[in-house]
Amino acid sequence: MDLRALRYFIETVRHNSFTQAADALHVTQSTVSKMVRQLEDEIGQPLLIRDGRQLRLTDVGRVVFERGQETLDGVRRLSREVADLTELARGELTVGMPPMVNQLFPPVVKHFRERHPGIRLTLQEAGGQLIEQRVANGELEVGATLLPVAPGLGLATRSFGRYPLLVIGPRHAAWAQGPGPVSLAALRDEALILLEDDFSLTRRIREAFGDAHFAPRIAARSGQWDFLVAMAAAGLGSTLMPAPLLARLNLGPELAVRPLADPAFAWDVALVWSAERYMSHAARAWLKVCEAVLVAQPRP
């Protein structure tokens, strides 16, 4: 069986479109259609039902799609293991990185490139919960997220930084009237501006409020942490921000900042990888550099 034809078929099913599959594969649509027909001819059965612009799998197509993914995954594992024999002289590594957490990683990237210049490193930005899913299903070898991770994913973790959370909001907010730390209870009736739901910090906030037996009053959401602060400055509500990001923010006089009183509720940043799958030498080297650089960084 032609592995390229199998790959083209799988991409077509994933995108439910010959055109989008061709874009993802950087080839022409006619090439994708030809390779899928070639695979059908080789198997001797139709794999797709072409109904206008919609594509549906036949029963044989469903089996080929499911087993084909396993086959291509096995080929990728073989390629990684063979490449490891070159002792990191070449290769590639993609690391999942949440937008807020990536602020901590420039020193790691610098050291990694200095030690392993032959490895092509890519940082794939996504929310922590999505990164956990991608690591669990094998799309990524390693990524960063917040602890605790979602249960049942078979992930191994290594915490490298636990940072306090800060409450940031208008000076007229009720919680801002006192000088001390702010309890979760003080935010019970406060309009909150949070990151989108696929961010691990939002998951942690919902869990913490749930443990306190009330739900957060969410006034707005955004995927950009600096926009959260801008909305707070506009008086739309308050937000929660990890302490390492405070130095990067240009806070105006209209904003108040207080530490969150609950020490158990913190920004606990960790690396995650599959506890069950093979890990490439490039990924192991990444973990080793993170261990050397991040754990040695001073805490705020």
PDB file of C-alpha atoms in Angstrom:
ATOM      1  CA  MET A   1       0.000   0.000   0.000  1.00  0.00           C
ATOM      2  CA  ASP A   2       1.313   3.426  -0.969  1.00  0.00           C
ATOM      3  CA  LEU A   3       1.832   5.325   2.276  1.00  0.00           C
ATOM      4  CA  ARG A   4       1.578   8.663   0.496  1.00  0.00           C
ATOM      5  CA  ALA A   5      -1.825   7.731  -0.916  1.00  0.00           C
ATOM      6  CA  LEU A   6      -2.885   6.594   2.551  1.00  0.00           C
ATOM      7  CA  ARG A   7      -1.759   9.896   4.047  1.00  0.00           C
ATOM      8  CA  TYR A   8      -3.639  11.885   1.390  1.00  0.00           C
ATOM      9  CA  PHE A   9      -6.794   9.860   2.069  1.00  0.00           C
ATOM     10  CA  ILE A  10      -6.556  10.414   5.823  1.00  0.00           C
ATOM     11  CA  GLU A  11      -6.056  14.169   5.389  1.00  0.00           C
ATOM     12  CA  THR A  12      -9.076  14.294   3.067  1.00  0.00           C
ATOM     13  CA  VAL A  13     -11.244  12.576   5.692  1.00  0.00           C
ATOM     14  CA  ARG A  14      -9.948  14.807   8.491  1.00  0.00           C
ATOM     15  CA  HIS A  15     -10.757  17.970   6.533  1.00  0.00           C
ATOM     16  CA  ASN A  16     -13.861  16.530   4.848  1.00  0.00           C
ATOM     17  CA  SER A  17     -12.643  18.271   1.720  1.00  0.00           C
ATOM     18  CA  PHE A  18     -10.247  17.543  -1.142  1.00  0.00           C
ATOM     19  CA  THR A  19      -9.479  21.266  -1.400  1.00  0.00           C
ATOM     20  CA  GLN A  20      -8.618  21.740   2.281  1.00  0.00           C
ATOM     21  CA  ALA A  21      -6.598  18.518   2.300  1.00  0.00           C
ATOM     22  CA  ALA A  22      -4.629  19.787  -0.700  1.00  0.00           C
ATOM     23  CA  ASP A  23      -3.937  23.067   1.134  1.00  0.00           C
ATOM     24  CA  ALA A  24      -2.753  21.194   4.221  1.00  0.00           C
ATOM     25  CA  LEU A  25      -0.509  18.931   2.116  1.00  0.00           C
ATOM     26  CA  HIS A  26       0.742  21.769  -0.114  1.00  0.00           C
ATOM     27  CA  VAL A  27      -0.248  19.966  -3.318  1.00  0.00           C
ATOM     28  CA  THR A  28      -2.952  20.444  -5.927  1.00  0.00           C
ATOM     29  CA  GLN A  29      -6.506  19.203  -5.451  1.00  0.00           C
ATOM     30  CA  SER A  30      -6.173  17.003  -8.518  1.00  0.00           C
ATOM     31  CA  THR A  31      -3.156  15.288  -6.956  1.00  0.00           C
ATOM     32  CA  VAL A  32      -5.136  14.474  -3.809  1.00  0.00           C
ATOM     33  CA  SER A  33      -8.092  13.167  -5.840  1.00  0.00           C
ATOM     34  CA  LYS A  34      -5.776  11.031  -7.975  1.00  0.00           C
ATOM     35  CA  MET A  35      -4.031   9.507  -4.945  1.00  0.00           C
ATOM     36  CA  VAL A  36      -7.339   8.714  -3.226  1.00  0.00           C
ATOM     37  CA  ARG A  37      -8.628   7.011  -6.395  1.00  0.00           C
ATOM     38  CA  GLN A  38      -5.360   5.093  -6.627  1.00  0.00           C
ATOM     39  CA  LEU A  39      -5.850   3.841  -3.052  1.00  0.00           C
ATOM     40  CA  GLU A  40      -9.418   2.794  -3.835  1.00  0.00           C
ATOM     41  CA  ASP A  41      -8.210   0.917  -6.925  1.00  0.00           C
ATOM     42  CA  GLU A  42      -5.498  -0.816  -4.915  1.00  0.00           C
ATOM     43  CA  ILE A  43      -7.958  -1.915  -2.214  1.00  0.00           C
ATOM     44  CA  GLY A  44     -10.633  -2.737  -4.766  1.00  0.00           C
ATOM     45  CA  GLN A  45     -13.402  -0.982  -2.851  1.00  0.00           C
ATOM     46  CA  PRO A  46     -14.793   2.586  -2.717  1.00  0.00           C
ATOM     47  CA  LEU A  47     -13.630   4.425   0.405  1.00  0.00           C
ATOM     48  CA  LEU A  48     -15.586   7.677   0.092  1.00  0.00           C
ATOM     49  CA  ILE A  49     -19.136   8.523  -0.932  1.00  0.00           C
ATOM     50  CA  ARG A  50     -18.961  11.815  -2.809  1.00  0.00           C
ATOM     51  CA  ASP A  51     -22.286  13.555  -2.213  1.00  0.00           C
ATOM     52  CA  GLY A  52     -21.989  17.032  -3.719  1.00  0.00           C
ATOM     53  CA  ARG A  53     -19.523  18.893  -1.534  1.00  0.00           C
ATOM     54  CA  GLN A  54     -19.913  16.424   1.318  1.00  0.00           C
ATOM     55  CA  LEU A  55     -17.756  13.334   1.792  1.00  0.00           C
ATOM     56  CA  ARG A  56     -18.856  10.270   3.734  1.00  0.00           C
ATOM     57  CA  LEU A  57     -16.881   7.164   4.584  1.00  0.00           C
ATOM     58  CA  THR A  58     -17.979   3.759   3.391  1.00  0.00           C
ATOM     59  CA  ASP A  59     -17.699   0.885   5.856  1.00  0.00           C
ATOM     60  CA  VAL A  60     -14.414  -0.137   4.181  1.00  0.00           C
ATOM     61  CA  GLY A  61     -13.285   3.503   4.198  1.00  0.00           C
ATOM     62  CA  ARG A  62     -13.880   3.736   7.940  1.00  0.00           C
ATOM     63  CA  VAL A  63     -11.631   0.722   8.574  1.00  0.00           C
ATOM     64  CA  VAL A  64      -8.911   2.085   6.268  1.00  0.00           C
ATOM     65  CA  PHE A  65      -9.115   5.489   7.992  1.00  0.00           C
ATOM     66  CA  GLU A  66      -8.807   4.052  11.507  1.00  0.00           C
ATOM     67  CA  ARG A  67      -6.083   1.520  10.696  1.00  0.00           C
ATOM     68  CA  GLY A  68      -4.331   3.952   8.391  1.00  0.00           C
ATOM     69  CA  GLN A  69      -3.884   6.436  11.232  1.00  0.00           C
ATOM     70  CA  GLU A  70      -2.278   3.693  13.300  1.00  0.00           C
ATOM     71  CA  THR A  71      -0.015   2.802  10.363  1.00  0.00           C
ATOM     72  CA  LEU A  72       1.153   6.370   9.800  1.00  0.00           C
ATOM     73  CA  ASP A  73       1.671   6.812  13.534  1.00  0.00           C
ATOM     74  CA  GLY A  74       3.875   3.707  13.486  1.00  0.00           C
ATOM     75  CA  VAL A  75       5.866   5.099  10.560  1.00  0.00           C
ATOM     76  CA  ARG A  76       6.373   8.399  12.413  1.00  0.00           C
ATOM     77  CA  ARG A  77       7.592   6.516  15.494  1.00  0.00           C
ATOM     78  CA  LEU A  78       9.998   4.531  13.327  1.00  0.00           C
ATOM     79  CA  SER A  79      11.344   7.721  11.768  1.00  0.00           C
ATOM     80  CA  ARG A  80      11.875   9.304  15.184  1.00  0.00           C
ATOM     81  CA  GLU A  81      13.695   6.287  16.563  1.00  0.00           C
ATOM     82  CA  VAL A  82      15.969   6.017  13.530  1.00  0.00           C
ATOM     83  CA  ALA A  83      16.755   9.735  13.683  1.00  0.00           C
ATOM     84  CA  ASP A  84      17.733   9.317  17.327  1.00  0.00           C
ATOM     85  CA  LEU A  85      20.719   7.246  16.205  1.00  0.00           C
ATOM     86  CA  THR A  86      22.348  10.432  14.961  1.00  0.00           C
ATOM     87  CA  GLU A  87      22.557  11.587  18.597  1.00  0.00           C
ATOM     88  CA  LEU A  88      20.668  14.838  18.098  1.00  0.00           C
ATOM     89  CA  ALA A  89      22.792  15.884  15.127  1.00  0.00           C
ATOM     90  CA  ARG A  90      19.522  16.459  13.268  1.00  0.00           C
ATOM     91  CA  GLY A  91      15.795  16.191  13.853  1.00  0.00           C
ATOM     92  CA  GLU A  92      12.809  18.281  14.804  1.00  0.00           C
ATOM     93  CA  LEU A  93      10.701  18.937  17.880  1.00  0.00           C
ATOM     94  CA  THR A  94       7.370  20.702  18.303  1.00  0.00           C
ATOM     95  CA  VAL A  95       6.526  21.927  21.805  1.00  0.00           C
ATOM     96  CA  GLY A  96       3.029  23.002  22.834  1.00  0.00           C
ATOM     97  CA  MET A  97       3.067  26.371  24.567  1.00  0.00           C
ATOM     98  CA  PRO A  98       0.184  28.358  26.139  1.00  0.00           C
ATOM     99  CA  PRO A  99       0.286  32.093  25.314  1.00  0.00           C
ATOM    100  CA  MET A 100       0.780  33.174  28.935  1.00  0.00           C
ATOM    101  CA  VAL A 101       3.339  30.500  29.806  1.00  0.00           C
ATOM    102  CA  ASN A 102       5.507  31.276  26.779  1.00  0.00           C
ATOM    103  CA  GLN A 103       6.754  34.406  28.564  1.00  0.00           C
ATOM    104  CA  LEU A 104       8.943  32.126  30.704  1.00  0.00           C
ATOM    105  CA  PHE A 105      10.592  30.243  27.852  1.00  0.00           C
ATOM    106  CA  PRO A 106      12.937  32.549  25.869  1.00  0.00           C
ATOM    107  CA  PRO A 107      15.963  31.500  28.000  1.00  0.00           C
ATOM    108  CA  VAL A 108      15.087  27.837  27.419  1.00  0.00           C
ATOM    109  CA  VAL A 109      14.834  28.307  23.649  1.00  0.00           C
ATOM    110  CA  LYS A 110      18.190  30.135  23.630  1.00  0.00           C
ATOM    111  CA  HIS A 111      19.988  27.382  25.561  1.00  0.00           C
ATOM    112  CA  PHE A 112      18.352  24.610  23.539  1.00  0.00           C
ATOM    113  CA  ARG A 113      19.420  26.123  20.211  1.00  0.00           C
ATOM    114  CA  GLU A 114      22.957  26.627  21.506  1.00  0.00           C
ATOM    115  CA  ARG A 115      23.247  23.018  22.657  1.00  0.00           C
ATOM    116  CA  HIS A 116      21.392  21.385  19.747  1.00  0.00           C
ATOM    117  CA  PRO A 117      21.677  23.598  16.654  1.00  0.00           C
ATOM    118  CA  GLY A 118      20.798  20.703  14.331  1.00  0.00           C
ATOM    119  CA  ILE A 119      17.316  20.248  15.782  1.00  0.00           C
ATOM    120  CA  ARG A 120      14.532  22.318  14.280  1.00  0.00           C
ATOM    121  CA  LEU A 121      12.449  23.599  17.195  1.00  0.00           C
ATOM    122  CA  THR A 122       8.863  24.777  16.714  1.00  0.00           C
ATOM    123  CA  LEU A 123       6.685  26.296  19.432  1.00  0.00           C
ATOM    124  CA  GLN A 124       3.001  25.575  18.795  1.00  0.00           C
ATOM    125  CA  GLU A 125       0.795  28.045  20.665  1.00  0.00           C
ATOM    126  CA  ALA A 126      -2.504  26.818  22.112  1.00  0.00           C
ATOM    127  CA  GLY A 127      -4.445  26.782  25.366  1.00  0.00           C
ATOM    128  CA  GLY A 128      -3.195  24.436  28.072  1.00  0.00           C
ATOM    129  CA  GLN A 129      -6.190  22.086  27.905  1.00  0.00           C
ATOM    130  CA  LEU A 130      -5.791  21.666  24.150  1.00  0.00           C
ATOM    131  CA  ILE A 131      -2.071  20.997  24.599  1.00  0.00           C
ATOM    132  CA  GLU A 132      -2.851  18.270  27.130  1.00  0.00           C
ATOM    133  CA  GLN A 133      -5.187  16.614  24.619  1.00  0.00           C
ATOM    134  CA  ARG A 134      -2.624  16.858  21.819  1.00  0.00           C
ATOM    135  CA  VAL A 135       0.096  15.323  23.985  1.00  0.00           C
ATOM    136  CA  ALA A 136      -2.270  12.562  25.098  1.00  0.00           C
ATOM    137  CA  ASN A 137      -3.248  11.593  21.549  1.00  0.00           C
ATOM    138  CA  GLY A 138       0.308  11.774  20.220  1.00  0.00           C
ATOM    139  CA  GLU A 139       0.101  14.966  18.139  1.00  0.00           C
ATOM    140  CA  LEU A 140       2.710  16.549  20.427  1.00  0.00           C
ATOM    141  CA  GLU A 141       5.490  14.879  22.398  1.00  0.00           C
ATOM    142  CA  VAL A 142       5.798  17.535  25.068  1.00  0.00           C
ATOM    143  CA  GLY A 143       4.088  20.736  26.088  1.00  0.00           C
ATOM    144  CA  ALA A 144       3.479  23.137  28.937  1.00  0.00           C
ATOM    145  CA  THR A 145       0.305  23.579  30.956  1.00  0.00           C
ATOM    146  CA  LEU A 146      -0.942  24.269  34.471  1.00  0.00           C
ATOM    147  CA  LEU A 147      -1.324  21.717  37.241  1.00  0.00           C
ATOM    148  CA  PRO A 148      -3.378  19.766  37.920  1.00  0.00           C
ATOM    149  CA  VAL A 149      -3.800  18.294  34.444  1.00  0.00           C
ATOM    150  CA  ALA A 150      -7.066  16.756  33.289  1.00  0.00           C
ATOM    151  CA  PRO A 151      -7.468  13.234  34.716  1.00  0.00           C
ATOM    152  CA  GLY A 152      -7.427  10.086  32.632  1.00  0.00           C
ATOM    153  CA  LEU A 153      -5.057  11.289  29.905  1.00  0.00           C
ATOM    154  CA  GLY A 154      -2.035   9.231  30.953  1.00  0.00           C
ATOM    155  CA  LEU A 155       0.242  12.263  31.227  1.00  0.00           C
ATOM    156  CA  ALA A 156       3.489  12.558  33.148  1.00  0.00           C
ATOM    157  CA  THR A 157       4.265  16.000  34.602  1.00  0.00           C
ATOM    158  CA  ARG A 158       7.185  18.003  35.923  1.00  0.00           C
ATOM    159  CA  SER A 159       6.422  21.220  37.798  1.00  0.00           C
ATOM    160  CA  PHE A 160       9.027  23.939  37.389  1.00  0.00           C
ATOM    161  CA  GLY A 161       7.354  27.008  38.845  1.00  0.00           C
ATOM    162  CA  ARG A 162       4.571  27.844  41.264  1.00  0.00           C
ATOM    163  CA  TYR A 163       3.625  31.511  41.170  1.00  0.00           C
ATOM    164  CA  PRO A 164       1.009  33.526  43.102  1.00  0.00           C
ATOM    165  CA  LEU A 165      -2.035  34.939  41.338  1.00  0.00           C
ATOM    166  CA  LEU A 166      -2.884  38.630  41.452  1.00  0.00           C
ATOM    167  CA  VAL A 167      -6.278  40.307  41.250  1.00  0.00           C
ATOM    168  CA  ILE A 168      -6.242  43.282  38.868  1.00  0.00           C
ATOM    169  CA  GLY A 169      -9.203  45.603  38.411  1.00  0.00           C
ATOM    170  CA  PRO A 170     -10.689  49.075  38.826  1.00  0.00           C
ATOM    171  CA  ARG A 171      -9.787  50.970  41.980  1.00  0.00           C
ATOM    172  CA  HIS A 172     -13.476  51.434  42.744  1.00  0.00           C
ATOM    173  CA  ALA A 173     -14.040  47.654  42.993  1.00  0.00           C
ATOM    174  CA  ALA A 174     -15.155  46.492  46.433  1.00  0.00           C
ATOM    175  CA  TRP A 175     -12.184  44.138  46.862  1.00  0.00           C
ATOM    176  CA  ALA A 176      -9.758  47.004  46.160  1.00  0.00           C
ATOM    177  CA  GLN A 177     -10.864  49.100  49.129  1.00  0.00           C
ATOM    178  CA  GLY A 178      -8.642  47.262  51.608  1.00  0.00           C
ATOM    179  CA  PRO A 179      -4.830  46.973  51.540  1.00  0.00           C
ATOM    180  CA  GLY A 180      -4.441  43.237  52.093  1.00  0.00           C
ATOM    181  CA  PRO A 181      -4.782  40.064  50.025  1.00  0.00           C
ATOM    182  CA  VAL A 182      -8.120  39.319  48.372  1.00  0.00           C
ATOM    183  CA  SER A 183     -10.086  36.172  49.156  1.00  0.00           C
ATOM    184  CA  LEU A 184     -12.103  34.270  46.580  1.00  0.00           C
ATOM    185  CA  ALA A 185     -15.205  35.116  48.600  1.00  0.00           C
ATOM    186  CA  ALA A 186     -14.526  38.813  47.979  1.00  0.00           C
ATOM    187  CA  LEU A 187     -14.846  38.111  44.235  1.00  0.00           C
ATOM    188  CA  ARG A 188     -18.181  36.336  44.551  1.00  0.00           C
ATOM    189  CA  ASP A 189     -20.223  39.226  43.175  1.00  0.00           C
ATOM    190  CA  GLU A 190     -17.452  40.791  41.105  1.00  0.00           C
ATOM    191  CA  ALA A 191     -17.682  40.880  37.295  1.00  0.00           C
ATOM    192  CA  LEU A 192     -14.707  38.854  36.064  1.00  0.00           C
ATOM    193  CA  ILE A 193     -12.812  39.019  32.775  1.00  0.00           C
ATOM    194  CA  LEU A 194     -11.210  35.662  32.031  1.00  0.00           C
ATOM    195  CA  LEU A 195      -9.289  33.835  29.361  1.00  0.00           C
ATOM    196  CA  GLU A 196     -11.208  31.572  26.993  1.00  0.00           C
ATOM    197  CA  ASP A 197     -12.370  28.210  28.340  1.00  0.00           C
ATOM    198  CA  ASP A 198      -9.626  26.216  26.569  1.00  0.00           C
ATOM    199  CA  PHE A 199      -6.987  27.866  28.801  1.00  0.00           C
ATOM    200  CA  SER A 200      -5.874  25.879  31.831  1.00  0.00           C
ATOM    201  CA  LEU A 201      -5.945  28.975  34.054  1.00  0.00           C
ATOM    202  CA  THR A 202      -9.675  29.355  33.367  1.00  0.00           C
ATOM    203  CA  ARG A 203     -10.172  25.702  34.292  1.00  0.00           C
ATOM    204  CA  ARG A 204      -8.306  26.288  37.558  1.00  0.00           C
ATOM    205  CA  ILE A 205     -10.381  29.389  38.304  1.00  0.00           C
ATOM    206  CA  ARG A 206     -13.634  27.507  37.730  1.00  0.00           C
ATOM    207  CA  GLU A 207     -12.417  24.647  39.947  1.00  0.00           C
ATOM    208  CA  ALA A 208     -11.393  27.033  42.737  1.00  0.00           C
ATOM    209  CA  PHE A 209     -14.726  28.853  42.641  1.00  0.00           C
ATOM    210  CA  GLY A 210     -16.511  25.503  42.579  1.00  0.00           C
ATOM    211  CA  ASP A 211     -14.602  24.412  45.702  1.00  0.00           C
ATOM    212  CA  ALA A 212     -15.815  27.629  47.324  1.00  0.00           C
ATOM    213  CA  HIS A 213     -19.393  26.664  46.330  1.00  0.00           C
ATOM    214  CA  PHE A 214     -20.200  29.519  43.969  1.00  0.00           C
ATOM    215  CA  ALA A 215     -19.754  30.219  40.271  1.00  0.00           C
ATOM    216  CA  PRO A 216     -17.720  33.119  38.852  1.00  0.00           C
ATOM    217  CA  ARG A 217     -19.658  35.986  37.263  1.00  0.00           C
ATOM    218  CA  ILE A 218     -17.968  36.176  33.877  1.00  0.00           C
ATOM    219  CA  ALA A 219     -18.444  39.527  32.132  1.00  0.00           C
ATOM    220  CA  ALA A 220     -16.112  38.943  29.171  1.00  0.00           C
ATOM    221  CA  ARG A 221     -13.521  36.520  27.764  1.00  0.00           C
ATOM    222  CA  SER A 222     -10.452  36.895  25.583  1.00  0.00           C
ATOM    223  CA  GLY A 223      -7.545  34.777  24.389  1.00  0.00           C
ATOM    224  CA  GLN A 224      -5.078  37.636  24.977  1.00  0.00           C
ATOM    225  CA  TRP A 225      -3.893  38.416  28.499  1.00  0.00           C
ATOM    226  CA  ASP A 226      -2.981  42.033  27.703  1.00  0.00           C
ATOM    227  CA  PHE A 227      -6.527  42.613  26.409  1.00  0.00           C
ATOM    228  CA  LEU A 228      -7.891  41.291  29.713  1.00  0.00           C
ATOM    229  CA  VAL A 229      -5.984  44.039  31.498  1.00  0.00           C
ATOM    230  CA  ALA A 230      -7.172  46.642  28.978  1.00  0.00           C
ATOM    231  CA  MET A 231     -10.794  45.654  29.623  1.00  0.00           C
ATOM    232  CA  ALA A 232     -10.195  45.853  33.375  1.00  0.00           C
ATOM    233  CA  ALA A 233      -8.723  49.343  32.894  1.00  0.00           C
ATOM    234  CA  ALA A 234     -11.891  50.290  30.999  1.00  0.00           C
ATOM    235  CA  GLY A 235     -13.936  49.362  34.070  1.00  0.00           C
ATOM    236  CA  LEU A 236     -15.538  46.199  32.680  1.00  0.00           C
ATOM    237  CA  GLY A 237     -14.497  44.062  35.642  1.00  0.00           C
ATOM    238  CA  SER A 238     -11.544  42.392  37.327  1.00  0.00           C
ATOM    239  CA  THR A 239      -9.168  39.692  36.168  1.00  0.00           C
ATOM    240  CA  LEU A 240      -6.697  37.220  37.658  1.00  0.00           C
ATOM    241  CA  MET A 241      -3.118  37.313  36.457  1.00  0.00           C
ATOM    242  CA  PRO A 242      -0.007  35.298  37.408  1.00  0.00           C
ATOM    243  CA  ALA A 243       2.693  37.338  39.135  1.00  0.00           C
ATOM    244  CA  PRO A 244       5.436  36.797  36.475  1.00  0.00           C
ATOM    245  CA  LEU A 245       3.374  38.745  33.931  1.00  0.00           C
ATOM    246  CA  LEU A 246       2.948  41.811  36.127  1.00  0.00           C
ATOM    247  CA  ALA A 247       6.362  43.222  35.187  1.00  0.00           C
ATOM    248  CA  ARG A 248       5.354  43.025  31.507  1.00  0.00           C
ATOM    249  CA  LEU A 249       2.163  45.021  31.985  1.00  0.00           C
ATOM    250  CA  ASN A 250       1.806  48.759  31.683  1.00  0.00           C
ATOM    251  CA  LEU A 251      -0.687  49.332  34.479  1.00  0.00           C
ATOM    252  CA  GLY A 252      -2.307  52.735  34.686  1.00  0.00           C
ATOM    253  CA  PRO A 253      -3.300  54.567  37.885  1.00  0.00           C
ATOM    254  CA  GLU A 254      -6.921  53.494  37.385  1.00  0.00           C
ATOM    255  CA  LEU A 255      -6.043  49.885  38.245  1.00  0.00           C
ATOM    256  CA  ALA A 256      -5.606  48.247  41.641  1.00  0.00           C
ATOM    257  CA  VAL A 257      -3.492  45.127  42.205  1.00  0.00           C
ATOM    258  CA  ARG A 258      -3.793  42.768  45.169  1.00  0.00           C
ATOM    259  CA  PRO A 259      -2.467  39.258  45.788  1.00  0.00           C
ATOM    260  CA  LEU A 260      -5.000  36.441  45.969  1.00  0.00           C
ATOM    261  CA  ALA A 261      -5.273  35.245  49.557  1.00  0.00           C
ATOM    262  CA  ASP A 262      -5.668  31.513  48.872  1.00  0.00           C
ATOM    263  CA  PRO A 263      -2.118  30.041  48.689  1.00  0.00           C
ATOM    264  CA  ALA A 264      -3.447  26.724  47.391  1.00  0.00           C
ATOM    265  CA  PHE A 265      -4.760  28.448  44.272  1.00  0.00           C
ATOM    266  CA  ALA A 266      -1.665  29.368  42.277  1.00  0.00           C
ATOM    267  CA  TRP A 267      -0.215  29.422  38.768  1.00  0.00           C
ATOM    268  CA  ASP A 268       1.531  26.037  38.881  1.00  0.00           C
ATOM    269  CA  VAL A 269       3.345  25.687  35.559  1.00  0.00           C
ATOM    270  CA  ALA A 270       4.466  22.241  34.416  1.00  0.00           C
ATOM    271  CA  LEU A 271       5.793  20.319  31.462  1.00  0.00           C
ATOM    272  CA  VAL A 272       3.660  17.378  30.307  1.00  0.00           C
ATOM    273  CA  TRP A 273       4.390  14.335  28.163  1.00  0.00           C
ATOM    274  CA  SER A 274       2.839  10.935  27.614  1.00  0.00           C
ATOM    275  CA  ALA A 275       3.676   8.394  30.306  1.00  0.00           C
ATOM    276  CA  GLU A 276       2.979   5.577  27.821  1.00  0.00           C
ATOM    277  CA  ARG A 277       4.543   6.574  24.490  1.00  0.00           C
ATOM    278  CA  TYR A 278       8.131   6.543  23.314  1.00  0.00           C
ATOM    279  CA  MET A 279       9.867   9.893  23.842  1.00  0.00           C
ATOM    280  CA  SER A 280      12.445  11.051  21.299  1.00  0.00           C
ATOM    281  CA  HIS A 281      15.910  12.111  22.315  1.00  0.00           C
ATOM    282  CA  ALA A 282      15.058  15.632  21.151  1.00  0.00           C
ATOM    283  CA  ALA A 283      12.124  15.774  23.584  1.00  0.00           C
ATOM    284  CA  ARG A 284      14.295  14.355  26.363  1.00  0.00           C
ATOM    285  CA  ALA A 285      16.901  17.012  25.602  1.00  0.00           C
ATOM    286  CA  TRP A 286      14.190  19.690  25.840  1.00  0.00           C
ATOM    287  CA  LEU A 287      13.147  18.436  29.270  1.00  0.00           C
ATOM    288  CA  LYS A 288      16.774  18.419  30.381  1.00  0.00           C
ATOM    289  CA  VAL A 289      17.308  22.026  29.273  1.00  0.00           C
ATOM    290  CA  CYS A 290      14.058  23.085  30.974  1.00  0.00           C
ATOM    291  CA  GLU A 291      15.240  21.400  34.149  1.00  0.00           C
ATOM    292  CA  ALA A 292      18.556  23.271  34.021  1.00  0.00           C
ATOM    293  CA  VAL A 293      17.171  26.696  33.080  1.00  0.00           C
ATOM    294  CA  LEU A 294      13.658  27.058  34.495  1.00  0.00           C
ATOM    295  CA  VAL A 295      14.187  25.461  37.887  1.00  0.00           C
ATOM    296  CA  ALA A 296      17.193  27.742  38.409  1.00  0.00           C
ATOM    297  CA  GLN A 297      15.209  30.923  37.648  1.00  0.00           C
ATOM    298  CA  PRO A 298      14.386  33.139  40.645  1.00  0.00           C
ATOM    299  CA  ARG A 299      10.777  33.179  41.778  1.00  0.00           C
ATOM    300  CA  PRO A 300       8.855  36.438  42.257  1.00  0.00           C
TER     301      PRO A 300
END
